[in-house]
PDB file of C-alpha atoms in Angstrom:
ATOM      1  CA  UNK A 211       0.717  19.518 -10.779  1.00  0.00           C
ATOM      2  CA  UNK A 212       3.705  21.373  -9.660  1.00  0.00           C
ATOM      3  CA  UNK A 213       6.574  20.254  -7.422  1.00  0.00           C
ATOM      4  CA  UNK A 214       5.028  22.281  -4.183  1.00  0.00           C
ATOM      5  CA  UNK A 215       1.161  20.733  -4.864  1.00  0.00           C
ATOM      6  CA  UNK A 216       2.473  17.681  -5.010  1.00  0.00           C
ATOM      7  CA  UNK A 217       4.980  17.413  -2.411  1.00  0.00           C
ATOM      8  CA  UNK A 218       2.090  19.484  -0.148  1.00  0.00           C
ATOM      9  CA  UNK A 219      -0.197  16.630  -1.349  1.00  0.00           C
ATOM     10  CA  UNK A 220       2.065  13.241  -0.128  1.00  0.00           C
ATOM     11  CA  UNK A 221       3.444  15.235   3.097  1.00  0.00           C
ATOM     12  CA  UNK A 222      -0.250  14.522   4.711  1.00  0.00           C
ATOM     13  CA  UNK A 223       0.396  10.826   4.006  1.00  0.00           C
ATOM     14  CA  UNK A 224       3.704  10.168   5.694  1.00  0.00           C
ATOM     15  CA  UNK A 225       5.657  10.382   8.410  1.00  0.00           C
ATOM     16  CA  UNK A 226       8.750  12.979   8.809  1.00  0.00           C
ATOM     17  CA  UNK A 227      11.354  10.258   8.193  1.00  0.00           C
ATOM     18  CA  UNK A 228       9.208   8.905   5.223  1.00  0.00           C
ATOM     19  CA  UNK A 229       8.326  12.389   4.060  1.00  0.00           C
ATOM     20  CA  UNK A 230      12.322  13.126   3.942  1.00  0.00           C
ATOM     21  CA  UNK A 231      12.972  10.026   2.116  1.00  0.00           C
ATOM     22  CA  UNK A 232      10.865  11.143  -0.078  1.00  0.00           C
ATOM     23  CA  UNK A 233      13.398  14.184  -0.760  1.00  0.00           C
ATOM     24  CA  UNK A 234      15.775  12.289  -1.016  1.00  0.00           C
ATOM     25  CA  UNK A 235      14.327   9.943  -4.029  1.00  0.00           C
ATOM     26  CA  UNK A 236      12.916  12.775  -5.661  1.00  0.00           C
ATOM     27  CA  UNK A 237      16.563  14.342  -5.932  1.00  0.00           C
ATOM     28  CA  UNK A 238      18.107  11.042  -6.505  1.00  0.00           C
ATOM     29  CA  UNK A 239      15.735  10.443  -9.023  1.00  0.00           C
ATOM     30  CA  UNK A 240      15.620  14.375 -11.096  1.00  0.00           C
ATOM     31  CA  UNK A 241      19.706  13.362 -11.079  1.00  0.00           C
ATOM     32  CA  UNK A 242      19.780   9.904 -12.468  1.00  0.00           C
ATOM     33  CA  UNK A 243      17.123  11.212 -14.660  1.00  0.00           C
ATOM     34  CA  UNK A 244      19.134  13.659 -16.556  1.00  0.00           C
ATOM     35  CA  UNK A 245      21.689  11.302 -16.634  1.00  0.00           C
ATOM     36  CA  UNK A 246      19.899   8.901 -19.024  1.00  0.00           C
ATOM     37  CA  UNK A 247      17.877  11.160 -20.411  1.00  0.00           C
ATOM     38  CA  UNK A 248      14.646  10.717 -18.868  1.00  0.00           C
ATOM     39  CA  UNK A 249      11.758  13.062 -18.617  1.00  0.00           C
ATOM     40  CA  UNK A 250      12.910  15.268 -15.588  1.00  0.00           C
ATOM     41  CA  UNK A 251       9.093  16.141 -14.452  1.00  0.00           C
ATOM     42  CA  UNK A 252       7.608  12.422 -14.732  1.00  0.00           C
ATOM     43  CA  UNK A 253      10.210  11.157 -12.872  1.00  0.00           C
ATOM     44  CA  UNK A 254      10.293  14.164 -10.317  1.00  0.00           C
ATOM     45  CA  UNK A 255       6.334  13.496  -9.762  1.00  0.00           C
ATOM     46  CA  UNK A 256       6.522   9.151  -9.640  1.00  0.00           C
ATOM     47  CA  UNK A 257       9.637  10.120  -6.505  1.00  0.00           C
ATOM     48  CA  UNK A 258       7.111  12.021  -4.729  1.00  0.00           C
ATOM     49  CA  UNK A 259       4.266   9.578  -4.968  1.00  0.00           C
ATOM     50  CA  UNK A 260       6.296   6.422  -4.796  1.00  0.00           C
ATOM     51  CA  UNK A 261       5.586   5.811  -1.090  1.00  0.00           C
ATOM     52  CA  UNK A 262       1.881   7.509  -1.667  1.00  0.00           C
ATOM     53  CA  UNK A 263       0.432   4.253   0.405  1.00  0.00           C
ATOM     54  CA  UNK A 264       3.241   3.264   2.574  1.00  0.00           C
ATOM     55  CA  UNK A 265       1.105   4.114   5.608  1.00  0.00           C
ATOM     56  CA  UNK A 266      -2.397   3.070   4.867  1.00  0.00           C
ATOM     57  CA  UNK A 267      -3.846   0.247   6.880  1.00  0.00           C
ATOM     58  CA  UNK A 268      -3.064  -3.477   5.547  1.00  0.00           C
ATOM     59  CA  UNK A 269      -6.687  -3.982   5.464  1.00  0.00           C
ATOM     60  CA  UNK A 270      -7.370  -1.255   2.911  1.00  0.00           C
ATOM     61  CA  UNK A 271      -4.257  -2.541   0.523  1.00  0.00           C
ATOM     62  CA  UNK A 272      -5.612  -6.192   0.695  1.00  0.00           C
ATOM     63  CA  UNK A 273      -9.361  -4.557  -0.250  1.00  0.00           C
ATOM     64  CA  UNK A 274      -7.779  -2.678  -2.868  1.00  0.00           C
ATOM     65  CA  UNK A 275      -5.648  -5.933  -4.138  1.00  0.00           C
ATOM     66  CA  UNK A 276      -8.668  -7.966  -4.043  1.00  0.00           C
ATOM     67  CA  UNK A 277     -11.572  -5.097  -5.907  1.00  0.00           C
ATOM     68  CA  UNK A 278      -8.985  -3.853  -8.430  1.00  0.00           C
ATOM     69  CA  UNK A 279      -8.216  -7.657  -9.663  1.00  0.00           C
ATOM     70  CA  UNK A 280      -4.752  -6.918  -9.380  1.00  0.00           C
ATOM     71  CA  UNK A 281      -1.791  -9.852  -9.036  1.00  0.00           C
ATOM     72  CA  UNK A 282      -3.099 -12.431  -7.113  1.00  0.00           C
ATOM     73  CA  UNK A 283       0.855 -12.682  -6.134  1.00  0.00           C
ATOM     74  CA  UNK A 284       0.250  -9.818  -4.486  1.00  0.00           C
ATOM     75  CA  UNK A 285      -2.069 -11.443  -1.921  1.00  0.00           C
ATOM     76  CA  UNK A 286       0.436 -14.364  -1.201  1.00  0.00           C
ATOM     77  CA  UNK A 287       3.553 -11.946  -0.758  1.00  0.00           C
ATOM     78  CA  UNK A 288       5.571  -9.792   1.854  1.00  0.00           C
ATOM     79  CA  UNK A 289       2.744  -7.072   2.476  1.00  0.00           C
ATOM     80  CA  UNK A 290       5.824  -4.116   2.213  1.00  0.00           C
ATOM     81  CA  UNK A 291       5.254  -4.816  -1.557  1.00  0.00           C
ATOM     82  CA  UNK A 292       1.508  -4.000  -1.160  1.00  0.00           C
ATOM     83  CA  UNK A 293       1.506  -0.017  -1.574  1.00  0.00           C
ATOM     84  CA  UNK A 294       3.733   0.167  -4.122  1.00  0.00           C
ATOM     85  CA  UNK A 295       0.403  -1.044  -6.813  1.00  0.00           C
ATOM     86  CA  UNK A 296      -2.031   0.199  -4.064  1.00  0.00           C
ATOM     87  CA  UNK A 297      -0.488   3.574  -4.650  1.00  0.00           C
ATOM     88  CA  UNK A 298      -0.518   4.030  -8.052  1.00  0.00           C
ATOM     89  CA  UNK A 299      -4.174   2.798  -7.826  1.00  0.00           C
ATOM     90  CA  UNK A 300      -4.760   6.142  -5.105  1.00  0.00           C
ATOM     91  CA  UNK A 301      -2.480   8.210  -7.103  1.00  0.00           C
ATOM     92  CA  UNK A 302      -4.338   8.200  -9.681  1.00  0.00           C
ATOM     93  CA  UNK A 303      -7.927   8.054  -7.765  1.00  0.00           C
ATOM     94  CA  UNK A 304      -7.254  10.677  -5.198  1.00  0.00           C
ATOM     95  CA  UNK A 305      -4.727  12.759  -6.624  1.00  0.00           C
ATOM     96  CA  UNK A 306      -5.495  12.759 -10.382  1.00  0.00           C
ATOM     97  CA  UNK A 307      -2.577  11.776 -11.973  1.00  0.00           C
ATOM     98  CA  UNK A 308      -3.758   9.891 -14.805  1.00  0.00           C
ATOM     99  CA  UNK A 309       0.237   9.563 -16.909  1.00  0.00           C
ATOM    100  CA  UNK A 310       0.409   5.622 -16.941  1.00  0.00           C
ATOM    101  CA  UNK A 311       4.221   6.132 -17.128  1.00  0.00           C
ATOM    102  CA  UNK A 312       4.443   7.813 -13.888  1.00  0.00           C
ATOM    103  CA  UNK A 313       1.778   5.305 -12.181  1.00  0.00           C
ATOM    104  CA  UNK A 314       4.163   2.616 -14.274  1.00  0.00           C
ATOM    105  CA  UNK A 315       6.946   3.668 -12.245  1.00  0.00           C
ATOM    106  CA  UNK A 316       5.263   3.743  -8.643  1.00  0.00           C
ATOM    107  CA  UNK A 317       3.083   0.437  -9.495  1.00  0.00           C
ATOM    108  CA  UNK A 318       6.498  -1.605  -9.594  1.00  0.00           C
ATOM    109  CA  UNK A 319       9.130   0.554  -7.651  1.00  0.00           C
ATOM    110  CA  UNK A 320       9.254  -2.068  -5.023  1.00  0.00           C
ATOM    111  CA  UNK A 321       9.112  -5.692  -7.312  1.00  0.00           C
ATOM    112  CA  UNK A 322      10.349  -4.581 -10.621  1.00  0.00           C
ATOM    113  CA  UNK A 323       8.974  -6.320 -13.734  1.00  0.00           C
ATOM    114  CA  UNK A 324       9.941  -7.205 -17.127  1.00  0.00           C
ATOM    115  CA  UNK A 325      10.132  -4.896 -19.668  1.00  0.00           C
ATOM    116  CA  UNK A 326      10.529  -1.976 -17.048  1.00  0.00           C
ATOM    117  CA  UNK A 327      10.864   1.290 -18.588  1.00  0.00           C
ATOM    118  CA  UNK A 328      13.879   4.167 -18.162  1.00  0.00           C
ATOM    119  CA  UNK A 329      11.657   5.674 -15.853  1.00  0.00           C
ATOM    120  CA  UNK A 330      10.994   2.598 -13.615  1.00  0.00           C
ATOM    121  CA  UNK A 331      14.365   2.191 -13.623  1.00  0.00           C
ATOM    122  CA  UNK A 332      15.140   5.683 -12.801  1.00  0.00           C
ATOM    123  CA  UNK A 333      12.533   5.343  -9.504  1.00  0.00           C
ATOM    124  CA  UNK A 334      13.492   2.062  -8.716  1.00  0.00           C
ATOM    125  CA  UNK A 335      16.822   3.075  -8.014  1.00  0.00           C
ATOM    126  CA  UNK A 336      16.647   6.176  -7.239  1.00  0.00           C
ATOM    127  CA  UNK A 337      14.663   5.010  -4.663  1.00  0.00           C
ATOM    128  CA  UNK A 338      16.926   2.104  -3.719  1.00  0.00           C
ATOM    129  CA  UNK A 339      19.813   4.704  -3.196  1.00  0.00           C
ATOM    130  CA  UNK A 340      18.483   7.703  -2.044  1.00  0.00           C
ATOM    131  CA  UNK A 341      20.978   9.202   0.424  1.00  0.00           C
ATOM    132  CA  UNK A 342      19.362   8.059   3.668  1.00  0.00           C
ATOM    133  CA  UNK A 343      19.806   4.776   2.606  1.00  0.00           C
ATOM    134  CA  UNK A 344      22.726   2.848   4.491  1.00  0.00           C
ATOM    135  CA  UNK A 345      22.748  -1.110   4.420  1.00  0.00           C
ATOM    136  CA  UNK A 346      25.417  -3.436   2.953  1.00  0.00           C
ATOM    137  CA  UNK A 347      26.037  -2.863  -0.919  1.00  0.00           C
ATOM    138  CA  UNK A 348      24.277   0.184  -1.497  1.00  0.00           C
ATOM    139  CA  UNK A 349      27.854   2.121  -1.989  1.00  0.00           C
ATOM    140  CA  UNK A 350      28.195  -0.525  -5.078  1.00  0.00           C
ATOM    141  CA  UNK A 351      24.291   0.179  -6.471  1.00  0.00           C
ATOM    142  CA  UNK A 352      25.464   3.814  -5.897  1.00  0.00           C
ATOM    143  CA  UNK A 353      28.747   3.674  -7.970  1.00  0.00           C
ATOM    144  CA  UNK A 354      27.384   1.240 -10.917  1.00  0.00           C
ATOM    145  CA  UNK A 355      24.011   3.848 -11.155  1.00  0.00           C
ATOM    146  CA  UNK A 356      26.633   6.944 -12.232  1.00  0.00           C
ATOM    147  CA  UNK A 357      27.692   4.490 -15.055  1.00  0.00           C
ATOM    148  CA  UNK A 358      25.152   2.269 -16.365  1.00  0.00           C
ATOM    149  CA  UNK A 359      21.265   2.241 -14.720  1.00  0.00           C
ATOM    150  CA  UNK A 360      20.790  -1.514 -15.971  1.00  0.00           C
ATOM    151  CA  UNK A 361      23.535  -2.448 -13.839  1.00  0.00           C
ATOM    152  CA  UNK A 362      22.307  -0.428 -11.426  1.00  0.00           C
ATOM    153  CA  UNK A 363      19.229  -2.121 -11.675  1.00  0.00           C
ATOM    154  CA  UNK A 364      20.710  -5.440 -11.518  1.00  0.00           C
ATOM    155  CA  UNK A 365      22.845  -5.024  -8.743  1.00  0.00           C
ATOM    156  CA  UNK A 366      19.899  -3.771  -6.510  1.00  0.00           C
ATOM    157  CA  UNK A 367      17.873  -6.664  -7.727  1.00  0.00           C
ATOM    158  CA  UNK A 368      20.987  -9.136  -6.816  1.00  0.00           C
ATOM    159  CA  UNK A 369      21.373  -7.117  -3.273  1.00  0.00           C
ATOM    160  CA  UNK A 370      17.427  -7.847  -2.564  1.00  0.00           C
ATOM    161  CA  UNK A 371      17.164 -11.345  -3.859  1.00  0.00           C
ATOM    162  CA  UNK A 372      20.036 -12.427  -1.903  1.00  0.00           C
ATOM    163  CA  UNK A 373      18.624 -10.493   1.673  1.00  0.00           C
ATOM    164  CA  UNK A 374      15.161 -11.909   1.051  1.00  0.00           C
ATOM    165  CA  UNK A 375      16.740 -15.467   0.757  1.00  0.00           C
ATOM    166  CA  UNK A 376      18.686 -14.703   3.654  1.00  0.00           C
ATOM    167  CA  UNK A 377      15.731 -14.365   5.767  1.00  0.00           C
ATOM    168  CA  UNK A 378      13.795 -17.519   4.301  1.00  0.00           C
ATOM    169  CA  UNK A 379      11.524 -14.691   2.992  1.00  0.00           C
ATOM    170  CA  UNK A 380       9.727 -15.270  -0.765  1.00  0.00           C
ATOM    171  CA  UNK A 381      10.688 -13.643  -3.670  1.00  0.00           C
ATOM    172  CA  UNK A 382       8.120 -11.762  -5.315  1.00  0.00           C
ATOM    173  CA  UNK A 383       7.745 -13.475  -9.135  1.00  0.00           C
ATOM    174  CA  UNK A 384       8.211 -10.074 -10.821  1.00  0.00           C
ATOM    175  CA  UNK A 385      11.388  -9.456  -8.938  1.00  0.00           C
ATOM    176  CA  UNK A 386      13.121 -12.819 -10.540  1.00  0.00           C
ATOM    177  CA  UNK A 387      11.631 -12.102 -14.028  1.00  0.00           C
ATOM    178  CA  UNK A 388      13.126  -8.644 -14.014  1.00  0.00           C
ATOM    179  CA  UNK A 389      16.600 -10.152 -13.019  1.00  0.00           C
ATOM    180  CA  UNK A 390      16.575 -12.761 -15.691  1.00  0.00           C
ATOM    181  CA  UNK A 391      14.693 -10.857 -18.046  1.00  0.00           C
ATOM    182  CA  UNK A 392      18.362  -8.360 -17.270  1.00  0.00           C
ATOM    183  CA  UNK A 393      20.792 -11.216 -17.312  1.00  0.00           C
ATOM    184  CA  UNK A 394      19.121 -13.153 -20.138  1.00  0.00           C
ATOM    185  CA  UNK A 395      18.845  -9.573 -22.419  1.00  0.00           C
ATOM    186  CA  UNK A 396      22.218  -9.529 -23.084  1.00  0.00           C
ATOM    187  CA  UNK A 397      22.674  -5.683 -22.369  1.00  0.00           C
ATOM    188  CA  UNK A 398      25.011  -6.260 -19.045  1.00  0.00           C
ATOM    189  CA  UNK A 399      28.543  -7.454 -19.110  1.00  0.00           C
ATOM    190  CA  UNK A 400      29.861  -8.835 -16.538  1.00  0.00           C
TER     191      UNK A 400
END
């Protein structure tokens, strides 16, 4: 599937603003891609599908959750983590796209997880940083991702721990075992 299919494909499933954040991921994402030398086309194609099930009913993700046996976490969680695994269950259902690495990186754009890949990491902040994204410490995510993506990654996990505790909100499990798994690895100096 080409760029055009598939951006032709996950424009019917979003709204303009979504559909142009989209954009904005995917080029964020082809960038920090040949910057650690990631495949350019995987990571082009898990951009434009990341938000594949942003707008489907809650109903249909908690179905999906529930018949696919997938983390009962899930269930018990902020339901704006719900289509990041629900899409790379459609993805690959509707659309096709069987590469586990690409469904990989759409299945845990949103929570992270230990053990992520460069191409998680590539979508997960591409799609943290994307240009259309303006919030407090995004510059920073922005500035660490030309340099190193596992600080990158570790800022943007740090950023959305610290909101979601802000707002008495849960942390998804994942999220915290991807942080420690990134301070407890060793690989960032700070």
């Amino acid at each position: 599937m080409n760029q055009s299919e598939a951006l032709a494909v996950v424009r019917e499933q979003l709204t303009e603003r979504r559909y142009i954040h989209t954009l904005g991921v995917m080029e964020t994402a082809v960038k920090l891609a040949e910057r650690y030398d990631v495949d350019i086309k995987k990571a082009e194609l898990a951009a434009i599908f990341h938000d594949y099930a942003k707008f489907r009913p809650k109903e249909e993700m908690k179905a999906i959750i529930i018949n696919e046996s997938m983390s009962v976490h899930l269930l018990e969680a902020n339901t704006e983590l719900w289509h990041a695994p629900v899409g790379a269950f459609l993805v690959e259902k509707e659309v096709g796209l069987m590469d586990e690495d690409i469904l990989n990186a759409i299945r845990y754009h949103t929570s992270g997880r230990p053990g992520m890949s460069s191409l998680e990491k590539v979508i997960y902040v591409a799609d943290y940083i994307e240009p259309g994204r303006k919030f407090p410490g995004v510059e920073e995510v922005r500035e660490l991702a030309e340099q190193d993506l596992d600080k990158a990654l570790l800022q943007a996990l740090k950023n959305t721990i610290s909101f979601l505790i802000s707002k008495n909100q849960r942390v998804f499990p994942d999220t915290l075992y991807t942080y420690n798994e990134l301070v407890l690895g060793g690989n960032i100096n700070e």
